[in-house]
Coordinates of C-alpha atoms in Angstrom, one line a residue:
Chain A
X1 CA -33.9 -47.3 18.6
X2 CA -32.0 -48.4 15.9
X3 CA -28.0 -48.7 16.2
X4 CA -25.2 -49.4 14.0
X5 CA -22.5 -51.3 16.0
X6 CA -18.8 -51.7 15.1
X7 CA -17.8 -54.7 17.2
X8 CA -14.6 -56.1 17.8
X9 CA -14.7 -59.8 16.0
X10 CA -11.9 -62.1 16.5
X11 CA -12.2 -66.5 17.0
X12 CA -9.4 -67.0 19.1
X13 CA -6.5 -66.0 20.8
X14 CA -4.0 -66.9 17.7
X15 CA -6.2 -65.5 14.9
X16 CA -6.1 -62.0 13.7
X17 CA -9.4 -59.6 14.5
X18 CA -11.4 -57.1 12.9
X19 CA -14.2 -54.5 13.4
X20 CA -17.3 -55.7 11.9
X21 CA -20.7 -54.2 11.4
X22 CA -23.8 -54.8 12.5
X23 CA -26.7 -53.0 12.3
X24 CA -29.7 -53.7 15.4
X25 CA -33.1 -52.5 15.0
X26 CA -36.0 -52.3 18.1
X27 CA -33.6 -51.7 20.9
X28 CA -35.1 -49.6 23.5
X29 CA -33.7 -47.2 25.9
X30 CA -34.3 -49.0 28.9
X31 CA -32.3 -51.9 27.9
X32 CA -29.3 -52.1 29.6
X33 CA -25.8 -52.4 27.4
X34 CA -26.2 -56.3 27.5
X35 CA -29.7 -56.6 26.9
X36 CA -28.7 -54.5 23.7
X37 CA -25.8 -57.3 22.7
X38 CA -28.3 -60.0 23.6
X39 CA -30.5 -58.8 21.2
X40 CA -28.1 -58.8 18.5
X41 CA -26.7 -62.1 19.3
X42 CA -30.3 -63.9 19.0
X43 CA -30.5 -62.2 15.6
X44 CA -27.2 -63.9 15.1
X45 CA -27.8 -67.1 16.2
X46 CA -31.5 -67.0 13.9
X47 CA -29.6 -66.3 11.0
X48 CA -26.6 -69.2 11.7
X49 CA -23.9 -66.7 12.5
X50 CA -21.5 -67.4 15.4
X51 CA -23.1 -65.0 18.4
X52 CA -20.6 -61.7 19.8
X53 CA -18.5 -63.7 22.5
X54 CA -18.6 -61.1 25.8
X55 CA -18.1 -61.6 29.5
X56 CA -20.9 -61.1 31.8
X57 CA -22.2 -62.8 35.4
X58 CA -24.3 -60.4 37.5
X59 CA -25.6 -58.0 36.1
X60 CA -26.1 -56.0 38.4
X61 CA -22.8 -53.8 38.9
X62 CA -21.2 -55.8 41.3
X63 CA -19.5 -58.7 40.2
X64 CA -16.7 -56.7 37.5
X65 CA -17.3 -59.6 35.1
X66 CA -18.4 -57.5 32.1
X67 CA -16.5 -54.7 30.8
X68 CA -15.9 -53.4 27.6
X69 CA -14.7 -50.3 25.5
X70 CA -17.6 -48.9 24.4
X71 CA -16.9 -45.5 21.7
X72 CA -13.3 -45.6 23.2
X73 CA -14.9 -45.2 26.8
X74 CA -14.3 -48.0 29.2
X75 CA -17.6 -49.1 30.5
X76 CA -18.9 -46.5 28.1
X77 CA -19.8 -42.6 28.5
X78 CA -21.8 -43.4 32.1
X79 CA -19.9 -43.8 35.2
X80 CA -20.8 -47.1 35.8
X81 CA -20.6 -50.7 34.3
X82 CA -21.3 -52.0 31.2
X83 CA -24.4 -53.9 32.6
X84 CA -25.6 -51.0 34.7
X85 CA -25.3 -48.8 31.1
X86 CA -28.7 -48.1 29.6
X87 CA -29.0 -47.8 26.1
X88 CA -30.7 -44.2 27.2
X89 CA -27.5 -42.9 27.1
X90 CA -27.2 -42.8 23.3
X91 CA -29.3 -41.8 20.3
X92 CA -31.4 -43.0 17.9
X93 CA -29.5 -43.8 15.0
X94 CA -26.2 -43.5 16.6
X95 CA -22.7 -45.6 15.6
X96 CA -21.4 -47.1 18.1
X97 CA -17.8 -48.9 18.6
X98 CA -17.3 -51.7 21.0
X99 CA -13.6 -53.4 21.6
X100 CA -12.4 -55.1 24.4
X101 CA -10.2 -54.4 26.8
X102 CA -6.6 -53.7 25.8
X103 CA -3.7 -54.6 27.4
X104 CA -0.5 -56.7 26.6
X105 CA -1.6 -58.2 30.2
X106 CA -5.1 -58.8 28.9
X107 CA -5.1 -61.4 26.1
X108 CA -8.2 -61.8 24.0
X109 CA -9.8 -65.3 24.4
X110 CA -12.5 -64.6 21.9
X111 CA -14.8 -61.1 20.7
X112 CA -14.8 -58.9 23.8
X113 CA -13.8 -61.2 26.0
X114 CA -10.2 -60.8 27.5
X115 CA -8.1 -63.1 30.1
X116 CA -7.8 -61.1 33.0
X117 CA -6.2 -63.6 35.4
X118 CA -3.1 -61.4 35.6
X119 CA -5.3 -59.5 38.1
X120 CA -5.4 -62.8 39.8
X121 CA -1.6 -63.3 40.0
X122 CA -1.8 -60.1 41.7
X123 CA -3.7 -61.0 43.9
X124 CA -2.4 -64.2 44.6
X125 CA 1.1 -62.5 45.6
X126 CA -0.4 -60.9 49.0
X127 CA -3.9 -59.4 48.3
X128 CA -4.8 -61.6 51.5
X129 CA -4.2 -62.0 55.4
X130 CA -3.0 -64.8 57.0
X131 CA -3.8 -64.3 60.3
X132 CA -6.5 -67.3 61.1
X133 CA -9.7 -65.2 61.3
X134 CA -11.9 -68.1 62.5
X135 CA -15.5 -67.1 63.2
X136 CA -16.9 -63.7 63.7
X137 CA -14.9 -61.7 66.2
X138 CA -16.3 -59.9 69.0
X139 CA -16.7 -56.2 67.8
X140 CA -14.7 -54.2 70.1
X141 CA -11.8 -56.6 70.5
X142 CA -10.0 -55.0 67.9
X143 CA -10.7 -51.1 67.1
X144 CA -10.5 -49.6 64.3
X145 CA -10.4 -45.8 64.0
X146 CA -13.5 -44.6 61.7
X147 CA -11.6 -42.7 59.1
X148 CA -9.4 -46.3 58.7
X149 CA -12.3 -48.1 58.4
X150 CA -13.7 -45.5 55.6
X151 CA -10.7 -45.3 53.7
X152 CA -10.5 -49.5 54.0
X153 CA -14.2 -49.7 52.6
X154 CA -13.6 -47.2 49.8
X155 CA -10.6 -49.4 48.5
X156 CA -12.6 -52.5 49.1
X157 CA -15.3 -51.7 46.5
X158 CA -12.7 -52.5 43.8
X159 CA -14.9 -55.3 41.8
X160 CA -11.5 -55.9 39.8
X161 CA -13.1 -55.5 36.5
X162 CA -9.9 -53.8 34.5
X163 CA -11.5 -51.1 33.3
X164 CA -8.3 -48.7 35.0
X165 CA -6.0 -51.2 32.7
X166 CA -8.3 -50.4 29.6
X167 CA -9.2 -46.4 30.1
X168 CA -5.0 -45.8 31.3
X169 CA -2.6 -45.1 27.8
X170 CA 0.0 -46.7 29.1
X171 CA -2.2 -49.7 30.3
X172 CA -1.1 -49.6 33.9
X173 CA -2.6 -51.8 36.6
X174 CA -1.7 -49.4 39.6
X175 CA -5.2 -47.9 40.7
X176 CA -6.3 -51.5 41.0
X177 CA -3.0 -52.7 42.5
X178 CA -3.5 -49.6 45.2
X179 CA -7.1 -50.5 45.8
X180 CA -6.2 -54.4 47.1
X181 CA -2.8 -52.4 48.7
X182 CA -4.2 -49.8 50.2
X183 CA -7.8 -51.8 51.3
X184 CA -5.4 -54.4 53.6
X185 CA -2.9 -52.3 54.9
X186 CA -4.6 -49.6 56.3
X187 CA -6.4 -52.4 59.0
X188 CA -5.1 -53.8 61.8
X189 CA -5.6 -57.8 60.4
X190 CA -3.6 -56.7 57.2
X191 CA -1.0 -54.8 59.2
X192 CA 2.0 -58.4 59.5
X193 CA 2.2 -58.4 55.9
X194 CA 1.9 -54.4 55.8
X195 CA 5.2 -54.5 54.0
X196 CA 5.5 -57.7 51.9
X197 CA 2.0 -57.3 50.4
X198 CA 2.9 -53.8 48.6
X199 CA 6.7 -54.9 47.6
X200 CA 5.1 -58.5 46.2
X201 CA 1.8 -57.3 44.7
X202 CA 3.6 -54.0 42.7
X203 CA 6.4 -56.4 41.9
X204 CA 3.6 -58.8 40.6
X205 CA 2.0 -56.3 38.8
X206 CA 5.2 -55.1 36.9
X207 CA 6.1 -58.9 36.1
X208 CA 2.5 -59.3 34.3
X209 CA 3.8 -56.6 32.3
X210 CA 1.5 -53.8 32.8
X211 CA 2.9 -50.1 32.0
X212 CA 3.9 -47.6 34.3
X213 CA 1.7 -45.0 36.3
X214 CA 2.2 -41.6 34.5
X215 CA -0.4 -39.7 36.5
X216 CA -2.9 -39.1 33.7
X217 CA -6.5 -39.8 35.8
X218 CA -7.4 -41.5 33.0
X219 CA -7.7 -44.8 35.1
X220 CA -9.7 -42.9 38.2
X221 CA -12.2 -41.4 35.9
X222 CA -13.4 -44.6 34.1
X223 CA -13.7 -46.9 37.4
X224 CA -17.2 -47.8 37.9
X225 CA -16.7 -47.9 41.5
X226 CA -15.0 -44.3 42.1
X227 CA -11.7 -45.9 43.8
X228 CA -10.1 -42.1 43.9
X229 CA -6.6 -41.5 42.0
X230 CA -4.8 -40.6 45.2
X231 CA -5.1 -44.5 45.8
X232 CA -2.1 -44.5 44.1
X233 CA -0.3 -41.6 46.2
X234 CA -1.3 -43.9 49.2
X235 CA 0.5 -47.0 47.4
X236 CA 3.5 -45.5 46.4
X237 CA 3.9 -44.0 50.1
X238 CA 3.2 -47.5 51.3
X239 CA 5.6 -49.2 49.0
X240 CA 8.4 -46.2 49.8
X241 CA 7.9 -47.1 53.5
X242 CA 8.5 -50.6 52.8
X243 CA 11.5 -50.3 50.1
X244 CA 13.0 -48.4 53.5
X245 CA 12.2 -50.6 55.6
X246 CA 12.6 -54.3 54.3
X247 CA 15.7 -54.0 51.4
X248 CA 18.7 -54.4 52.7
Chain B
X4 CA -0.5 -71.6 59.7
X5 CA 1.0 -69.1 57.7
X6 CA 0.9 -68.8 53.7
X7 CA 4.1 -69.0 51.9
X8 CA 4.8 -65.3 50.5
X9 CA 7.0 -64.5 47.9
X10 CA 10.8 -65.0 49.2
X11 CA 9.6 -63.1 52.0
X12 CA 13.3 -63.8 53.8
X13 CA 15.3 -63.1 50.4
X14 CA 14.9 -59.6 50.0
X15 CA 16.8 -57.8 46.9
X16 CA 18.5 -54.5 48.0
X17 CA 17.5 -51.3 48.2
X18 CA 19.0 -50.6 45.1
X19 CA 18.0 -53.4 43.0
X20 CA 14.1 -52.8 44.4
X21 CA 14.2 -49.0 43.4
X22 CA 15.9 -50.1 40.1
X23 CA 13.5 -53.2 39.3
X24 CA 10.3 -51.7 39.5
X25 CA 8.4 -49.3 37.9
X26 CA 7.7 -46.9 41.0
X27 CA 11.2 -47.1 42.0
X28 CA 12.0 -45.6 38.3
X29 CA 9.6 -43.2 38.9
X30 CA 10.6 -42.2 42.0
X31 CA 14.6 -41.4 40.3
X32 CA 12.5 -39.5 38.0
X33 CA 10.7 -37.5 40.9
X34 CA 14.0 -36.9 43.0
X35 CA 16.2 -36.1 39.8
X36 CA 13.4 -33.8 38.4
X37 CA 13.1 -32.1 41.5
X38 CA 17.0 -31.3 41.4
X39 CA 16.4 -29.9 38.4
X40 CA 13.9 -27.8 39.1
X41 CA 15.8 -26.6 42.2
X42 CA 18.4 -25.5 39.9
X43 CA 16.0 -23.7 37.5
X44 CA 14.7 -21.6 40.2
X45 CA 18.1 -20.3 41.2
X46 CA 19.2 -20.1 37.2
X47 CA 16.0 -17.6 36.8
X48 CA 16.6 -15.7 39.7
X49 CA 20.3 -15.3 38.6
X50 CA 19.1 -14.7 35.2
X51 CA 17.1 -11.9 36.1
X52 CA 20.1 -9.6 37.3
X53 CA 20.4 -8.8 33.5
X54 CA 17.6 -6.4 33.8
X55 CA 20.4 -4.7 36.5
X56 CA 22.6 -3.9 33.6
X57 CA 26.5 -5.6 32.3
X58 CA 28.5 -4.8 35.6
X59 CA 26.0 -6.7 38.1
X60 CA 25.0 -9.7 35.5
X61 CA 28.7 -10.0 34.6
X62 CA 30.0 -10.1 38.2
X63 CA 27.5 -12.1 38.9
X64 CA 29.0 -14.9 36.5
X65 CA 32.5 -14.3 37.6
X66 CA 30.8 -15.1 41.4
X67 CA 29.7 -17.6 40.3
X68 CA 33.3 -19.0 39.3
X69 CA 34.5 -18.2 43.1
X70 CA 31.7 -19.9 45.0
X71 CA 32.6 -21.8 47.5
X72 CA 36.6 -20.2 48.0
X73 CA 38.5 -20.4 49.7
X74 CA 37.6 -23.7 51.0
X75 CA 36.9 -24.8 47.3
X76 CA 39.5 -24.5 44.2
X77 CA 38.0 -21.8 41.3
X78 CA 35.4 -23.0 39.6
X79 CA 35.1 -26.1 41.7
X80 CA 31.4 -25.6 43.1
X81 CA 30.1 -24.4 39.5
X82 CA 32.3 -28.2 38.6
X83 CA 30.2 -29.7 41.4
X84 CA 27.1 -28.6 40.1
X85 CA 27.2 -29.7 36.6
X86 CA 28.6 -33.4 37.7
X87 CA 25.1 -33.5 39.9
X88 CA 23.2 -31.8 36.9
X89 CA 24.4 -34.2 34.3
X90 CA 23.7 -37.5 36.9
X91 CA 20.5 -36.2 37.5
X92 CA 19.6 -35.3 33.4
X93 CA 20.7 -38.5 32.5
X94 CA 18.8 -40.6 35.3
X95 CA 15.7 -38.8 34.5
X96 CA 16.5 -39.4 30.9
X97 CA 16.5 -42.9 30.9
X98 CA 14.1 -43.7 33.3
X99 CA 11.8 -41.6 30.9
X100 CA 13.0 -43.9 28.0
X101 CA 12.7 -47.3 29.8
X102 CA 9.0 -46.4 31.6
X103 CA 7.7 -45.3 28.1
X104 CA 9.5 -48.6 26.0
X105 CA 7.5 -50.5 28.7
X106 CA 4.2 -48.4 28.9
X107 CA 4.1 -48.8 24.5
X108 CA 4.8 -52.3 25.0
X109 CA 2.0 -52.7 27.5
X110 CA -0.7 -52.0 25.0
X111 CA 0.3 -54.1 21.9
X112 CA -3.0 -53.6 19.9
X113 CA -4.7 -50.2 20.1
X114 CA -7.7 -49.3 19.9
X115 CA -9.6 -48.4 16.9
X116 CA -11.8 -45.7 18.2
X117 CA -9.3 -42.9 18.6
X118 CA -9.9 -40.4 21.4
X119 CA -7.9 -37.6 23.2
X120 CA -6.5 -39.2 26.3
X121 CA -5.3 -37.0 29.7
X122 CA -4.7 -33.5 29.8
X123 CA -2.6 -31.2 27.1
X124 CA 0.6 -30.9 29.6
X125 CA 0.5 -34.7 30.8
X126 CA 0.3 -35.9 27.2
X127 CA 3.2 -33.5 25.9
X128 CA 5.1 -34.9 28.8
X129 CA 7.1 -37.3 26.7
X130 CA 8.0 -35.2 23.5
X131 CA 8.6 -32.1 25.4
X132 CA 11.3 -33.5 27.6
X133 CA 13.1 -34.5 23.9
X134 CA 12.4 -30.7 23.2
X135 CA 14.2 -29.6 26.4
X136 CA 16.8 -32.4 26.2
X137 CA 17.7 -31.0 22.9
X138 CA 17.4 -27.2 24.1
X139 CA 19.8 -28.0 26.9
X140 CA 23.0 -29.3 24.4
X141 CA 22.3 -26.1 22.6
X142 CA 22.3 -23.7 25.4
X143 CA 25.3 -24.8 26.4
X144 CA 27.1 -24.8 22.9
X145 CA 25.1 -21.4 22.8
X146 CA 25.9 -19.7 26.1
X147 CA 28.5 -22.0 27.9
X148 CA 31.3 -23.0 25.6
X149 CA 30.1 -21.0 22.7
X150 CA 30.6 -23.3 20.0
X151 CA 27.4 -22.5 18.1
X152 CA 27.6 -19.0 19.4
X153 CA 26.2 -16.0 16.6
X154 CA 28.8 -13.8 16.1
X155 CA 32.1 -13.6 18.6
X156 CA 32.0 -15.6 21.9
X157 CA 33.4 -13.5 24.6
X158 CA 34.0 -15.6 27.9
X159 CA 33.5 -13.6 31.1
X160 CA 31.2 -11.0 29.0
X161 CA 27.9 -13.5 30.0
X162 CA 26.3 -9.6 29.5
X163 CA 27.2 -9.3 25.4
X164 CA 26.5 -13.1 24.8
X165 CA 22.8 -13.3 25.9
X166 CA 22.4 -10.3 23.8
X167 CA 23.7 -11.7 20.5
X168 CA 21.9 -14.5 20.7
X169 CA 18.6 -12.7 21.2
X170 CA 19.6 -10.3 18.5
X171 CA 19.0 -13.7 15.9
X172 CA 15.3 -14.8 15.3
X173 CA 16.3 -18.4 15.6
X174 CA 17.6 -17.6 18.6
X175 CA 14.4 -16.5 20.3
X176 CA 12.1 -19.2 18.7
X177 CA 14.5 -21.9 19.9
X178 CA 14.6 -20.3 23.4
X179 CA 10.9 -19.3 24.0
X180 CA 9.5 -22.3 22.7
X181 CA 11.7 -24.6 24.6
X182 CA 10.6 -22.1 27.7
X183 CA 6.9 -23.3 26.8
X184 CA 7.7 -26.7 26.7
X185 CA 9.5 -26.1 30.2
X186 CA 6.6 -24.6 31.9
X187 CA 3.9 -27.3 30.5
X188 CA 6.3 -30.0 31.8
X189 CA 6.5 -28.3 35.3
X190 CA 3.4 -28.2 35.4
X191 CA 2.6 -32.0 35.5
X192 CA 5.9 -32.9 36.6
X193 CA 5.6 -30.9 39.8
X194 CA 2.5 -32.4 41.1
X195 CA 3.7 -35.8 39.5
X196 CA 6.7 -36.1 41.4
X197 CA 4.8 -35.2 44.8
X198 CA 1.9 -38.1 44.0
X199 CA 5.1 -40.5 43.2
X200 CA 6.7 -39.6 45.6
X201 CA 3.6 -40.4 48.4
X202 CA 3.5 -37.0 50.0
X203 CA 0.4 -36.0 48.0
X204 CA -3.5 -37.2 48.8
X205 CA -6.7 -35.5 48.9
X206 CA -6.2 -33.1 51.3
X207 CA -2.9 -31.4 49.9
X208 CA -4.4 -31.9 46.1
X209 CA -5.0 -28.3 45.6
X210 CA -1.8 -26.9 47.3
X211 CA 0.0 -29.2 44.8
X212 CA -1.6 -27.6 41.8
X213 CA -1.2 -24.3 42.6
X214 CA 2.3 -24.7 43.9
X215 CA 3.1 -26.5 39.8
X216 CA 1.1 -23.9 38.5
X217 CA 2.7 -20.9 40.1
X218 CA 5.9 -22.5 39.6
X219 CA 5.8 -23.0 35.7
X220 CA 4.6 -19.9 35.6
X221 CA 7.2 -17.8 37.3
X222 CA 9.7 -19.6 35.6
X223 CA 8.4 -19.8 32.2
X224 CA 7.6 -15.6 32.4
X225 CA 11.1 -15.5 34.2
X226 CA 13.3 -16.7 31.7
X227 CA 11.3 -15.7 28.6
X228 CA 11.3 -12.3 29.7
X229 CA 14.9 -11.9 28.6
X230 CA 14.5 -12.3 24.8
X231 CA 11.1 -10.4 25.3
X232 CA 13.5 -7.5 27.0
X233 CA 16.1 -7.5 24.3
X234 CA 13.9 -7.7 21.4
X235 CA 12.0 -4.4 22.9
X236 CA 15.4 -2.7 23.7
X237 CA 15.3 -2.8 27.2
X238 CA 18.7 -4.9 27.8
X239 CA 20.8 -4.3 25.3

């Protein structure tokens, strides 16, 4: 295959970026997204040019470490992430744009690869439990109903990669938000900081800057890992409860 | 040992929490749009008594002025109504304004490869609320006070006034395409306001839709058919 790419240059944070062009010849379709920008970045390197900067670890769909807006898609036109996208997903011949994430919240470091540890800060402001878990516990000691458990997994597969922040037009954070939310408090371990975790982690979340939720799906369609867009219904129920409850 | 959580002792109040954060914005925005719509369901209904001829729409009006006596003064419910119409325009107004200042602001650099992004109605969401909030100031200097009235106002004669306005072209362009914009933003904001306000999920997704779809519906065909029956002759 051979591709003309528009990528997204730009040396650091402070300096102004552009699309540049780069044609790539002998790609074939079973290369994954990567493989495709690792080819192009060897010819880069041969001929003395500064290799496309982009985030990557796994590589095998797990991780959320690579991500980036491929033909104004995020993770590109495949369900799935960017390392899990073959290049048999496009044709021969085809022009295709490549930008990183983009969010306010998301600061370019270099290229294509952004500072995500806003989602981090999130996190950090009660995606966690604090009951001492120890070692394994015994199974039946503390039940939890099947549907619970489901719902808890579903919300768990969140890999964090952004790619709700980068697909939503008002680059909101709330369908990740919801996932960490909604994974811990539907469990019995997450249940003491049930209310503190969704008032901390949403106000977290608007402090970082990120835009309001105005319902559009955008975000729900373009995660790799399906987390539904009633995540969010759950999270604002969960955060209405707590508003109630907590605030004086 | 326990981890140190945000101020977990020092909470802000209820107020303050709705106020500060972008789903308690939202969730003003849900409540006041749902007045709203409360309102316009009862509006079309009322409306509709014009197809009943000028002595039942007109003394339905001057009811209207009576509601509530004697235990209220005249006019005092209708006085009532418009002080709770007005807090709720203007709380969904600038909730609207703040959420979108933030939500542009989120997303300093766009992207350059341009592509259509959610569905027609959710995307008009922004500039069709401007198009109602501007329909609204002249329906009532239209139909209410009749300062930008066609022809001569006639207070208490609701039956004569609706007519001359329809009997101007501008009249029915301004009305039936504000209507539009009403039923398109219905139609997101219904089920909107129910996923804001927690009480929607997977298993009442498609009740929701119908119940926006069948809403903007009845009350876009509702009130347009007024123009539509006094351009054909019907009231008149």
């Amino acid at each position: 295959m051979r591709l003309t790419l528009r990528v997204w240059r730009q040396p650091d944070a402070d300096t102004p970026g552009a699309m540049v062009t780069y044609a790539v010849d002998g790609i074939s379709e079973d290369m994954s997204f990567l493989e495709m920008l690792d080819t192009l970045n060897e010819e880069l390197i041969l001929k003395g040019d500064e290799p496309v900067a982009f985030d990557h670890d796994c590589r095998e769909g797990i991780c959320g470490a690579c991500g980036v807006v491929i033909n104004g898609d995020a993770h590109g036109p495949e369900r799935t992430t960017t390392c899990q996208l073959h290049m048999r997903h496009f044709e021969d011949g085809d022009t295709i744009d490549v930008e990183p994430w983009r969010a306010g919240a998301f600061p370019v470091v270099k290229d294509l690869v952004v500072d995500r540890s806003s989602f981090d800060r999130i996190i950090g402001a009660g995606g966690y439990i604090t009951a001492p878990t120890g070692s394994a516990p015994e199974a039946h000691a503390t039940p939890v109903p099947k549907p619970d458990a489901d719902f808890a997994f579903e919300h768990a597969e969140c890999i964090g990669c952004g790619a709700c922040v980068a697909a939503c037009p008002n680059g909101s954070a709330m369908l990740f938000t919801s996932a960490k939310v909604n994974h811990l408090n539907v469990l019995p371990q997450g249940a003491p900081e049930r209310e503190t975790r969704v008032l901390d982690m949403v106000a977290a979340m608007d402090e970082e800057g990120f835009g309001g939720c105005t319902l559009t799906g955008e975000c729900a369609t373009a995660c790799p890992k399906g987390i539904p867009l009633p995540s969010i219904t759950a999270m604002n129920r969960e955060w209405l409860r707590a508003t109630r409850k907590v605030a004086r | 040992m326990a981890l140190a959580t945000r101020g977990t002792d020092q909470r802000p109040s209820m107020t303050r929490t709705l106020w500060g954060s972008t789903i308690g914005k939202k969730t003003v925005m849900a409540v006041s749009g749902l007045i709203m719509l409360g309102y316009l369901v009862a509006h079309m209904l009322g409306n509709l008594k014009i197809f009943f001829g000028a002595p039942e729409f007109n003394g339905y009006a001057h009811w209207l002025r009576t509601l509530g006596e004697p235990v209220l003064h005249h006019e005092w419910a209708l006085w009532i109504l418009r002080v709770v119409l007005v807090a709720a325009v203007v709380l969904h107004a600038v909730c609207a304004y703040q959420l979108s200042r933030r939500d542009r602001a989120a997303r300093p650099v766009g992207y350059a490869h341009k592509r259509a992004r959610a569905t027609y109605a959710t995307r008009t969401m922004r500039w069709g609320g401007v198009i109602l909030a501007l329909f609204i100031v002249w329906h009532i200097l239209d139909l209410t006070t009749g300062t930008a009235h066609p022809g001569g106002f006639q207070p208490g004669h609701p039956y004569q006034n609706v007519v001359d306005t329809f009997s101007t072209w501008y009249g029915n362009v301004v009305y039936i395409v504000a209507m539009l914009a009403l039923g398109l933003h219905i139609l997101h904001g219904f089920w909107s306001a129910a996923q804001t306000l927690g009480v929607g999920g997977a298993a009442r997704e498609r009740a929701l839709r119908t119940s926006a779809a069948v809403l903007a519906f009845a009350l876009t065909a509702g009130f347009i058919s007024i123009p539509v029956a006094v351009m054909t002759g019907v009231v008149g």
